[in-house]
Coordinates of C-alpha atoms in Angstrom, one line a residue:
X613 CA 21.4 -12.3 -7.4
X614 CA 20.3 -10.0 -10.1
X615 CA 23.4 -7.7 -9.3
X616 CA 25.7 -10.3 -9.5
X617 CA 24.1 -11.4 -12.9
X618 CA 24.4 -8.1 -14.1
X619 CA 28.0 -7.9 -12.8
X620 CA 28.7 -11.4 -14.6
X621 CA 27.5 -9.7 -17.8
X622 CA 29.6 -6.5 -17.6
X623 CA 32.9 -8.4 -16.9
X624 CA 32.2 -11.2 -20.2
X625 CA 31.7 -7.8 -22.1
X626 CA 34.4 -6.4 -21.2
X627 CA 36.2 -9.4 -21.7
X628 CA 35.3 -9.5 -25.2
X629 CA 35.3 -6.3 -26.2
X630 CA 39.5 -6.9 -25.1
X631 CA 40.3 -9.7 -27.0
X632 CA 38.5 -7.9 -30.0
X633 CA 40.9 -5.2 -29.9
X634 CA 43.8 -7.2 -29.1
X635 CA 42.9 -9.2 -31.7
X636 CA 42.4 -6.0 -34.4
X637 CA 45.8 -4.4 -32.8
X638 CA 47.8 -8.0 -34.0
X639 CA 46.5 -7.3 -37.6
X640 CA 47.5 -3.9 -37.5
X641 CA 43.9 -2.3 -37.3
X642 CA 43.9 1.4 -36.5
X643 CA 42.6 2.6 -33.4
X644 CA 39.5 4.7 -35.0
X645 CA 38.5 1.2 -36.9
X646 CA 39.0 -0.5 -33.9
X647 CA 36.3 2.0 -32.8
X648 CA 34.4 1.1 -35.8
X649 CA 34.2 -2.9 -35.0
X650 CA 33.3 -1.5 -31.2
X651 CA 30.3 -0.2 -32.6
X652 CA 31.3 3.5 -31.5
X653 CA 28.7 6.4 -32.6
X654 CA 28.9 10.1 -33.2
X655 CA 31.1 12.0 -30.5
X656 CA 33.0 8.6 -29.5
X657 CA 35.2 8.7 -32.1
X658 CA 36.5 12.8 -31.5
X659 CA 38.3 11.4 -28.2
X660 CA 39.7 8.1 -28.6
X661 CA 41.5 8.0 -25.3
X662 CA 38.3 8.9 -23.8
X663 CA 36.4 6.7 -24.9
X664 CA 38.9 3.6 -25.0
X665 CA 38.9 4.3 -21.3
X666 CA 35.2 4.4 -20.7
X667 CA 35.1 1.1 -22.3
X668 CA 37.5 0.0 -19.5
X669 CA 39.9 -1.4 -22.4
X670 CA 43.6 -1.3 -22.7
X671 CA 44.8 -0.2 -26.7
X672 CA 47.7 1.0 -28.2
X673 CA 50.3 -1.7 -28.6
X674 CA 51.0 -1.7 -32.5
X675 CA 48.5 1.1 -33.9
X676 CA 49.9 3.2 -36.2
X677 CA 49.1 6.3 -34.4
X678 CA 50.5 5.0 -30.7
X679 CA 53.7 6.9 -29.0
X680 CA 57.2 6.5 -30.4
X681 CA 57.7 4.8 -26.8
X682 CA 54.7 2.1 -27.4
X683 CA 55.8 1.9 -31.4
X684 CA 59.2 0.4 -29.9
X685 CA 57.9 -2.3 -27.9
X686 CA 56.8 -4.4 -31.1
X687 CA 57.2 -4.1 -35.0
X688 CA 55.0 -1.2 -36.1
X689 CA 52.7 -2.2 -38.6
X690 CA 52.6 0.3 -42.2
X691 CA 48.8 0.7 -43.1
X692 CA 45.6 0.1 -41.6
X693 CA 44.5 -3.2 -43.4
X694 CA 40.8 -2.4 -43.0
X695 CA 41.0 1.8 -44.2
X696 CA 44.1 1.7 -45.7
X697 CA 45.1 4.9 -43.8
X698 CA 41.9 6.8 -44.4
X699 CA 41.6 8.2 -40.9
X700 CA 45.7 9.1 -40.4
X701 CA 46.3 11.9 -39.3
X702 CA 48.5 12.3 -42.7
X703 CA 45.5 11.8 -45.1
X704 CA 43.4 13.5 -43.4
X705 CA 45.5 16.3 -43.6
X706 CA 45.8 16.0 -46.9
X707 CA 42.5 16.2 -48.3
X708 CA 42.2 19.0 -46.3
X709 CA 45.2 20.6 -48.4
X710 CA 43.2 19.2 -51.6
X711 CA 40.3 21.1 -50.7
X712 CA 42.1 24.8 -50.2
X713 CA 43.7 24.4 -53.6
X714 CA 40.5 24.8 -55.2
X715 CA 38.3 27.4 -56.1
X716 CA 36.1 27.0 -52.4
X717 CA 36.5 30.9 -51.7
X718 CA 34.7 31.6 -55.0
X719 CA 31.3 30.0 -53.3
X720 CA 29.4 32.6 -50.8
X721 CA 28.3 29.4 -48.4
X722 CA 29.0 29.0 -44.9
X723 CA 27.8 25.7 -44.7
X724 CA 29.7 22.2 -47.1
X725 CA 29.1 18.4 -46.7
X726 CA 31.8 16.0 -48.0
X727 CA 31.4 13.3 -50.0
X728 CA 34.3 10.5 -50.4
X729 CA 34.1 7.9 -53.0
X730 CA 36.2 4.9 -52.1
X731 CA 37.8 2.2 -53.9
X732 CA 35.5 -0.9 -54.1
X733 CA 38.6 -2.8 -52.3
X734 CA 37.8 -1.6 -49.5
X735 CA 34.5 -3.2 -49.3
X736 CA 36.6 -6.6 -50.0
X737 CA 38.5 -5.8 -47.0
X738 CA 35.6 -5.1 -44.3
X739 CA 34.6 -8.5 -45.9
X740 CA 37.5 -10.1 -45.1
X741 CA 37.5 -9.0 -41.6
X742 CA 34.1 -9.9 -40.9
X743 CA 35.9 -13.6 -41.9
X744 CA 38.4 -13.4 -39.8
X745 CA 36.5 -12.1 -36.6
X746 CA 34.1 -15.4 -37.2
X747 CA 36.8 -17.5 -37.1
X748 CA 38.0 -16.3 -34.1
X749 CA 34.9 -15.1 -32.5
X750 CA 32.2 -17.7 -34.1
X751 CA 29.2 -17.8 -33.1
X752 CA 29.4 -14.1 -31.4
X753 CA 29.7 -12.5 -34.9
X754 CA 26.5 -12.7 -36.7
X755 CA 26.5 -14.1 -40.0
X756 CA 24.2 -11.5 -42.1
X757 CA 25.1 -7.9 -40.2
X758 CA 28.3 -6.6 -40.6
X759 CA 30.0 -6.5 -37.5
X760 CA 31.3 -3.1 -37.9
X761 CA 30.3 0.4 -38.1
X762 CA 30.2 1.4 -42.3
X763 CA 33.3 2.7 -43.8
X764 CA 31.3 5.9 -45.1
X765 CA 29.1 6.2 -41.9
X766 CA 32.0 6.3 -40.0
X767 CA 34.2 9.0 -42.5
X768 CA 30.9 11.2 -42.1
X769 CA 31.1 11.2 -38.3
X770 CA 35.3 11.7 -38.4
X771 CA 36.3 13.4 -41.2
X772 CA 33.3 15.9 -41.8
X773 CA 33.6 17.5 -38.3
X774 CA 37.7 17.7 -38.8
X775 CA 37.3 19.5 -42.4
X776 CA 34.7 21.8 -41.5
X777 CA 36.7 22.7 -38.4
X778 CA 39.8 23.4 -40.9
X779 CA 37.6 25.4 -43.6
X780 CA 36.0 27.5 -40.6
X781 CA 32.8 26.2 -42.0
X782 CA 29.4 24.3 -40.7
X783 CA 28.2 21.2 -42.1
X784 CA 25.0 21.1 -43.6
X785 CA 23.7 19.1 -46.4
X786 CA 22.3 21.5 -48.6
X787 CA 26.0 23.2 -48.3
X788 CA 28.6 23.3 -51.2
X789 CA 29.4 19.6 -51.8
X790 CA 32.9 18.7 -52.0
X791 CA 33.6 15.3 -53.6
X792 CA 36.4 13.5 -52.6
X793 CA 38.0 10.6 -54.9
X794 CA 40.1 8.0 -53.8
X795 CA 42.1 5.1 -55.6
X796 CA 44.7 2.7 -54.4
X797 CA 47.4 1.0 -56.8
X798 CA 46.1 -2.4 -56.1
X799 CA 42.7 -1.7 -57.0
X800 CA 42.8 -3.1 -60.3
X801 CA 44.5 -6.3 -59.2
X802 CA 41.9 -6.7 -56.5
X803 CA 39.1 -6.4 -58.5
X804 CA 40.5 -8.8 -61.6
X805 CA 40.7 -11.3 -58.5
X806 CA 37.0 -10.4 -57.4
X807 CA 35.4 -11.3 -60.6
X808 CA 37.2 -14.4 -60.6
X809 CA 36.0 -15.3 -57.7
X810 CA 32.1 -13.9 -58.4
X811 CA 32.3 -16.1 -61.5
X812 CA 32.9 -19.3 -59.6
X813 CA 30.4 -17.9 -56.4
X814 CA 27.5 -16.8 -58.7
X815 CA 28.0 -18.9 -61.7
X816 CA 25.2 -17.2 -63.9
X817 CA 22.9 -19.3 -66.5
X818 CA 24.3 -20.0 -70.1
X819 CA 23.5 -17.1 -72.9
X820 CA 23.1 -14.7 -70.2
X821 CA 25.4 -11.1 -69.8
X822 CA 28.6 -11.3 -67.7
X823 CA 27.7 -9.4 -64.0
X824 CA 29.4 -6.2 -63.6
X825 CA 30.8 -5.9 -60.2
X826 CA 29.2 -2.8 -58.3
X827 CA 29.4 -1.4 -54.8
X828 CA 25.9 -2.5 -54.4
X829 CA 25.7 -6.0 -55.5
X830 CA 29.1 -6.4 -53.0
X831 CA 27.1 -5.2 -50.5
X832 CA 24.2 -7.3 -51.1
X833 CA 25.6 -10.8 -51.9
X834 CA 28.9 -10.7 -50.4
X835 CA 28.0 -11.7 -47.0
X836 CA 29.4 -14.6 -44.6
X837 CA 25.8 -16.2 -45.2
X838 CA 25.4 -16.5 -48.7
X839 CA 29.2 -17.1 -49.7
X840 CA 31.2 -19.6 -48.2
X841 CA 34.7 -18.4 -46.2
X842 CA 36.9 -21.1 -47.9
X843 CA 35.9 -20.4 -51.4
X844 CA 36.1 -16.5 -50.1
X845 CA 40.4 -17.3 -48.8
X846 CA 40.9 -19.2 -52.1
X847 CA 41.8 -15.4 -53.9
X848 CA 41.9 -13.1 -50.7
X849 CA 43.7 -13.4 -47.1
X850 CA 42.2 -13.6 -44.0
X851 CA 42.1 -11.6 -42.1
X852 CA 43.0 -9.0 -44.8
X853 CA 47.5 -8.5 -45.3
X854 CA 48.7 -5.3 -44.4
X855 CA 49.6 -3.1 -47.0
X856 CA 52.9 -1.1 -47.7
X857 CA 51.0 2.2 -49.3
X858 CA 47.8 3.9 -48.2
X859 CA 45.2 5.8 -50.1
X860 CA 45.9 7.8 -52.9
X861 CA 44.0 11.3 -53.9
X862 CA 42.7 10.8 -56.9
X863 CA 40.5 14.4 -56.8
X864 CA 38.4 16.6 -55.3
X865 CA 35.4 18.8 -57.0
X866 CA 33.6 21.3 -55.6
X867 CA 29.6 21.4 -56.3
X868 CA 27.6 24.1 -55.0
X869 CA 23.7 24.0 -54.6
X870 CA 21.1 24.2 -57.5
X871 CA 19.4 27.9 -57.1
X872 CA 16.4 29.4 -59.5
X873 CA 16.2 32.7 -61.1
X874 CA 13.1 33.3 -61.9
X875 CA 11.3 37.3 -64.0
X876 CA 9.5 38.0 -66.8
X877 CA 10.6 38.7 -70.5
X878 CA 8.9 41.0 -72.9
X879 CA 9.8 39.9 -76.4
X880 CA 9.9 43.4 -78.5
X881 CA 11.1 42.1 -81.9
X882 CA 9.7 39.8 -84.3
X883 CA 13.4 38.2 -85.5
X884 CA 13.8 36.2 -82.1
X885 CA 13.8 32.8 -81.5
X886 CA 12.8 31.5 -78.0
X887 CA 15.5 29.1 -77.9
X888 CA 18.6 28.7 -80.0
X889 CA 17.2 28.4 -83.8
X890 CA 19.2 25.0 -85.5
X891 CA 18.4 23.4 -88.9
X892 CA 20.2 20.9 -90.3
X893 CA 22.8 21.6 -88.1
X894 CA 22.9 25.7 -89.1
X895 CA 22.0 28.2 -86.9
X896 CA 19.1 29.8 -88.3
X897 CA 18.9 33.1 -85.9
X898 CA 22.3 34.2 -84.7
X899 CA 20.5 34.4 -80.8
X900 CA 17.9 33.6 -79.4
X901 CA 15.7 34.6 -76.1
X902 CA 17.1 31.9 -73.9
X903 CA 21.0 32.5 -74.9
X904 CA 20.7 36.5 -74.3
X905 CA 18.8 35.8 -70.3
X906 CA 21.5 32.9 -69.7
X907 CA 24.0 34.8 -70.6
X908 CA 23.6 38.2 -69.0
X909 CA 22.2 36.2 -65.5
X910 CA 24.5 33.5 -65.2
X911 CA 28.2 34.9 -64.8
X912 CA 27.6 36.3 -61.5
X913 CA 26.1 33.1 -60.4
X914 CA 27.8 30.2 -62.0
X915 CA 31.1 28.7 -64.4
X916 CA 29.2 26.5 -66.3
X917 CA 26.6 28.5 -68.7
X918 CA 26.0 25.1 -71.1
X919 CA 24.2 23.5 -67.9
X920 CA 21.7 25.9 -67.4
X921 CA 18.4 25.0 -67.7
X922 CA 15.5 27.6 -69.1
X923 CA 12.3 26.9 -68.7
X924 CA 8.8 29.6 -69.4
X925 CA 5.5 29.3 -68.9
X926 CA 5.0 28.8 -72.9
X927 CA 6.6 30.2 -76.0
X928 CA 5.7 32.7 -78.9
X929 CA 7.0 31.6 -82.4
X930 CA 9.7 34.0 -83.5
X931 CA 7.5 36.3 -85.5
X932 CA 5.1 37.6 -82.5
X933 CA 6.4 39.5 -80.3
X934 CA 5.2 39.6 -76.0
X935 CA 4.5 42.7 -74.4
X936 CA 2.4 44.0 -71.3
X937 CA 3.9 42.3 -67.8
X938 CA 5.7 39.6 -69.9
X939 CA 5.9 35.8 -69.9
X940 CA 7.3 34.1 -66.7
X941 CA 10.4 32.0 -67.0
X942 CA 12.9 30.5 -64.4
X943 CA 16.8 29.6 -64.4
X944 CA 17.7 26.3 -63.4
X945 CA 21.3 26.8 -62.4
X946 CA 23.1 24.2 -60.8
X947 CA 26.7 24.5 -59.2
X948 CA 26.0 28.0 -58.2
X949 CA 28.3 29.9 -56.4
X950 CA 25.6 31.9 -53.9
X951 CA 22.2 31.6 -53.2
X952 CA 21.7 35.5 -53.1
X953 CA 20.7 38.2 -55.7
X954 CA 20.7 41.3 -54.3
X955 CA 18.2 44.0 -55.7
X956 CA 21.2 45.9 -57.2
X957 CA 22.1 43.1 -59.1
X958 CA 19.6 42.2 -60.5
X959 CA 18.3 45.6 -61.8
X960 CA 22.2 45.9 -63.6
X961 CA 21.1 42.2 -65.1
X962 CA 17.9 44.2 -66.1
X963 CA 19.7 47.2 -67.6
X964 CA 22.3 44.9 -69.2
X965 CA 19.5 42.9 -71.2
X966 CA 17.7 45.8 -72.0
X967 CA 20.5 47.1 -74.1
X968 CA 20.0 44.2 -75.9
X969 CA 16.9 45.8 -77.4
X970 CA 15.5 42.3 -78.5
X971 CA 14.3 41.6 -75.0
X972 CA 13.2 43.5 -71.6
X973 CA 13.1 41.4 -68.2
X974 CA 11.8 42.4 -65.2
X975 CA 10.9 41.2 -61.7
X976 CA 14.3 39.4 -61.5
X977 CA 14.9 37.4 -58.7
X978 CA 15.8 34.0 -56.5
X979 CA 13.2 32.1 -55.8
X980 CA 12.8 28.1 -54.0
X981 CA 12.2 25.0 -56.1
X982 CA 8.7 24.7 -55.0
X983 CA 7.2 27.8 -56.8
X984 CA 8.5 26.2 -60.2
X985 CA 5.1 24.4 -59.6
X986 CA 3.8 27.7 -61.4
X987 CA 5.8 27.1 -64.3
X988 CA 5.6 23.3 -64.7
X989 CA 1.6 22.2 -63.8
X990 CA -1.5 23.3 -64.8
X991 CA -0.2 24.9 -67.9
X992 CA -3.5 24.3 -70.2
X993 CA -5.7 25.7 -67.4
X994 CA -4.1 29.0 -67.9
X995 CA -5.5 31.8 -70.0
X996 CA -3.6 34.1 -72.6
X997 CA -4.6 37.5 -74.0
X998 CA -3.6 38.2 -78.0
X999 CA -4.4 40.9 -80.0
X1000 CA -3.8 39.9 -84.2
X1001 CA -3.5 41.9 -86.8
X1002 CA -5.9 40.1 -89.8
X1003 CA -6.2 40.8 -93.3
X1004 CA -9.7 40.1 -95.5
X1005 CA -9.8 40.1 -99.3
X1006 CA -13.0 42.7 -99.0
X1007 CA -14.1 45.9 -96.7
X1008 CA -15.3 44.7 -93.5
X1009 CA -18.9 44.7 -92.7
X1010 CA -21.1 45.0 -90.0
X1011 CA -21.9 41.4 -90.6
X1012 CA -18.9 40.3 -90.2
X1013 CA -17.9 42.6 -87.0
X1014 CA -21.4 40.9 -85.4
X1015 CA -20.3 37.3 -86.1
X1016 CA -17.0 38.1 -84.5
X1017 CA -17.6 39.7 -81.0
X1018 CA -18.4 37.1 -79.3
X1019 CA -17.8 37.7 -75.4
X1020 CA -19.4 34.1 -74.5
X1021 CA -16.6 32.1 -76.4
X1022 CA -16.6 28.9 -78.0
X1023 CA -14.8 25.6 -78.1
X1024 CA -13.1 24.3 -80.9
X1025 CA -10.9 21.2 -82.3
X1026 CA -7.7 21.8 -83.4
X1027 CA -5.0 19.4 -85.1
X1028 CA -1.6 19.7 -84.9
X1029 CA -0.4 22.3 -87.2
X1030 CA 1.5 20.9 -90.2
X1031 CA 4.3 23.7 -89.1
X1032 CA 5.1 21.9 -85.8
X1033 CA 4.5 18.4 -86.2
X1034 CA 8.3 17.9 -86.7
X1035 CA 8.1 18.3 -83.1
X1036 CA 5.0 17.4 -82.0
X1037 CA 2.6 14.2 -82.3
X1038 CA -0.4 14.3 -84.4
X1039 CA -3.3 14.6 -82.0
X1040 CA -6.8 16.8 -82.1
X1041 CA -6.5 18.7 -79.2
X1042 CA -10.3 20.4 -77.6
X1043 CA -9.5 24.1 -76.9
X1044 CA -11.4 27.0 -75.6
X1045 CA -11.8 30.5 -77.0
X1046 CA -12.8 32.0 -74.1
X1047 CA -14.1 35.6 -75.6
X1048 CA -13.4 37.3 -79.0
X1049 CA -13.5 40.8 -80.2
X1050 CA -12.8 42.3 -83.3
X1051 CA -13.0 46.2 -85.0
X1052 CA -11.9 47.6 -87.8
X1053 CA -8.6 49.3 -88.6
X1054 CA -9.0 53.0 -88.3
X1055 CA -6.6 53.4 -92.1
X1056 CA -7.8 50.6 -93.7
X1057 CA -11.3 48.5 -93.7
X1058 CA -10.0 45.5 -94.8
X1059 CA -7.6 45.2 -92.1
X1060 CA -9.3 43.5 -88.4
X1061 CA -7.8 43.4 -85.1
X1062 CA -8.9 40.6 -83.2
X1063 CA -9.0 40.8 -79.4
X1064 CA -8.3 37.1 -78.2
X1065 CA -8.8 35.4 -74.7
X1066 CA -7.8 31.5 -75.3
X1067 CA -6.7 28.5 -73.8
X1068 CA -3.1 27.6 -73.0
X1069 CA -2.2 26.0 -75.7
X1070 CA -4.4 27.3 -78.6
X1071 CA -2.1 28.0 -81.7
X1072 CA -3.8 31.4 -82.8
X1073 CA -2.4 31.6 -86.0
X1074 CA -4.4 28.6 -87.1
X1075 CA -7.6 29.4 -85.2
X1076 CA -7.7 32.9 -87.2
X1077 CA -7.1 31.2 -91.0
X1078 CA -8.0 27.3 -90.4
X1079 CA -5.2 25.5 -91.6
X1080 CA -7.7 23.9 -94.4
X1081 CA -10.3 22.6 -92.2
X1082 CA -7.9 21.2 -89.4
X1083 CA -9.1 24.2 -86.6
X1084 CA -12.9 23.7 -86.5
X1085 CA -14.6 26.0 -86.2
X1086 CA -12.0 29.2 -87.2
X1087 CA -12.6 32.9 -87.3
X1088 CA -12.1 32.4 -91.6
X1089 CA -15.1 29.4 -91.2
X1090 CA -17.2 32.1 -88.6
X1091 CA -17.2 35.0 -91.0
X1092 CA -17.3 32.2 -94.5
X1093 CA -14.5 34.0 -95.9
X1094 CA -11.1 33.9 -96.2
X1095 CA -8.8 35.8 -93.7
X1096 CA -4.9 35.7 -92.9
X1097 CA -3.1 37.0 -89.8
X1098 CA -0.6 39.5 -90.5
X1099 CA 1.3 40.3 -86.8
X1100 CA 0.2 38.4 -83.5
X1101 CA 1.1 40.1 -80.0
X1102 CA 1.0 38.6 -76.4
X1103 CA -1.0 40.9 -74.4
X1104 CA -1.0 39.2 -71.5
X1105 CA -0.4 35.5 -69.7
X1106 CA -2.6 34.8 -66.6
X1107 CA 0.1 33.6 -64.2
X1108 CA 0.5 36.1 -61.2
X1109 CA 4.4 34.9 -60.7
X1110 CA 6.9 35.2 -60.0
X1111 CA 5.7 38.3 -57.2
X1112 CA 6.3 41.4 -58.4
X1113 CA 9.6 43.0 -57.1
X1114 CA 11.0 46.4 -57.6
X1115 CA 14.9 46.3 -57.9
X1116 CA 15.1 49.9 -58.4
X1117 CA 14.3 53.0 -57.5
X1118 CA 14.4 54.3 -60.7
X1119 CA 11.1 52.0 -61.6
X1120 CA 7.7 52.8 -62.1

């Protein structure tokens, strides 16, 4: 009994499953969206024959891509009403010629993934279907799930393999993204008649914003269950007409991965801006530590130099220079052509901004998104080395020297400084001096230099002269005596990153 049960079931399956198709072939559905309302998955739709006749289903009376012999049995129907010709042969063939007119040789990848953005008329369409297959299949078709595979699920499993196979290429989604755009001429039309009929579906409450119709509120609301078929073929046909002209191309761009170029700068002039210098909409420094890395890394990575991000693990004002192993910094660049530096190139991108003579960068290389951890947390917990050149009114005296070599540290309060609170909020910010030295210049003896180890964040020049009482305590309110800074060096940042890497032989 149970194998004649079983049996029963097969044969009303199979029964179905042929008066679906027939049903899809008399609206002139194409044989891979017939596929698609079959619930087909992954390899199914690479042999369509094959699979057809696993299903134990005759097909091929009107589809578009049937034999001549087939085609002249009955009137052959122009575009697939539910794709609109996205999986011809013809379309397909011509995104593919799309693709090779563009610049893809440029990008060293082996590996793309394609993106295709469809007109939102094809969502009406499915919708439409999914009408007509409950009028003739009610209660089989469920009212809530779509009773198809996705338009986009289903160009991911077709078209990807067929493109990559073209571009001699694997797919892989961290590959070189090619987004494809499509539009049809009745798009416009269709969607003037969609918001007609949203407005009379979802009437929305008085003095509120008119709804903008998205892909995702389509997808959401417009379902059999929440919006009524008759209301639905008041402003669209069902099932959904056949139309005279497919798809149209609108464009396809490329977009390669985002990579990170990360080194360390020595700043060896004190006329450099970190980051382009405007005022009032003038250019105050004519370049700036940022523009002369961008520039001299990015052109054998990427087009687009205005899109690079650069980020470092703090900034000196343009006045003190930064010397020993150098700050850390990183290169955001997006749309890169290759994810490889080669040590060769990068010690020419090293030579190249050393002529600058502003600048020195070393350690150059690629490295993955999650080391910009380094650069992005923890950045007050860090610990930076200054030496500052200070000038007193009077001689130094061993008084003062004693008050100011203090290897235990101290904490102190410090106030925005008046010079960057154009940028910055008004807070009091606690800050540790970790350990402070100071001896006398061997010329002149009112001249100090100060030896500082301090918190991330500390702004030195304040800490050494006060700022009028807004650093408590200072090195002027230690010593209870006026003293300025006169040059103020980076020694040294305690961040051991990126890892040291030698890109020539030539280095020490």
């Amino acid at each position: 009994m149970l194998c004649n049960y079983s049996l029963i079931l097969k044969m009303v399956s199979k029964k179905i499953n042929q008066d679906l198709v027939d049903f899809l072939e008399d609206c002139g559905v194409c044989q891979i969206c017939q596929l698609r309302y079959l619930k087909a998955r992954g390899n199914e739709y690479q042999s369509i024959k094959e699979t057809f006749e696993k299903l134990n289903i005759k097909y091929g009376r009107l589809d578009v891509n049937c034999s001549e012999e087939s085609a002249m049995k009955k009137p052959r129907k122009d575009v697939c009403p539910t794709c609109l010709g996205l999986f011809s042969k013809e379309f397909q063939q011509c995104i593919i010629d799309g693709i090779l007119k563009t610049d893809i040789e440029k990008y060293d990848y082996r590996d793309v993934v394609v993106a295709i953005s469809m007109p939102m008329m094809l969502q009406i369409r499915q919708l439409s279907m999914w009408y007509g297959l409950l009028e003739r299949f009610s209660p089989l078709i469920d009212m809530e799930k779509a009773p198809d595979v996705p338009l986009k699920e289903a160009a991911k499993l077709i078209l990807n393999p067929i493109i990559c196979k073209e571009l001699h290429r694997n797919y892989e989604a961290n590959g070189v993204q090619i987004n494809v755009t499509l539009v049809h001429n009745k798009e416009v039309d269709e969607l003037a008649k969609l918001q007609k009929l949203h407005e009379r579906a979802f009437p929305r409450p008085p003095n509120t914003k008119r709804q903008d119709i998205s892909r995702g509120l389509i997808e959401k609301q417009y379902i059999p269950k929440r919006l009524k078929g008759e209301l639905f073929k008041q402003f669209f046909p069902v099932p959904p007409s056949v139309v005279a002209e497919p798809l149209n191309l609108k464009s396809i761009e490329l977009l390669g991965p985002t990579i990170f170029v990360a080194g360390r700068y020595c700043k060896l002039t004190r006329e450099l801006s970190h980051t382009p210098w405007i005022l009032n909409g003038h250019r105050v420094m004519k370049d700036s530590i940022e523009e002369i890395i961008i520039r001299n890394v990015t052109p054998l990575l990427c087009n687009d130099q205005s899109k690079v991000i650069f980020m470092s693990s703090g900034r000196e004002d343009v006045d003190v220079r930064c010397l020993g192993k150098g700050r850390p910094f990183v290169l955001e660049i997006s749309n890169a052509f290759t994810t490889k530096l080669s040590t060769a190139e990068a010690y020419r991108i090293e030579c190249d901004i050393d002529k600058s003579k502003k600048i020195s960068v070393r350690h150059l290389q690629i490295v993955k998104r999650e080391e910009l951890v380094h650069i992005k947390s923890g950045e007050e917990k860090k610990r930076k080395f200054y030496r500052a050149l200070c000038m007193l009114q009077e001689p130094a005296t061993l008084d003062i020297l004693e008050k100011l070599n203090l290897p235990q540290g101290f904490e102190i309060k410090q106030k925005t400084p008046i010079r960057v609170l154009h940028r910055r909020p008004l807070h009091t910010r606690p800050r540790m001096v970790y350990s402070l030295k100071a001896w006398v210049h061997k010329e002149n003896c009112k001249i100090l230099i100060l030896d500082i180890v301090s918190q991330a964040g500390t702004y030195i020049k304040e800490l050494v002269h006060g700022e009028f009482g807004r650093t408590v305590p200072s090195i002027a309110a230690l010593i209870n005596r006026p003293i300025d800074i006169v040059a103020l060096d980076v020694m040294a940042i305690d961040l051991d990153w990126p890892k040291p890497i030698k890109n020539s032989n030539f280095e020490e």
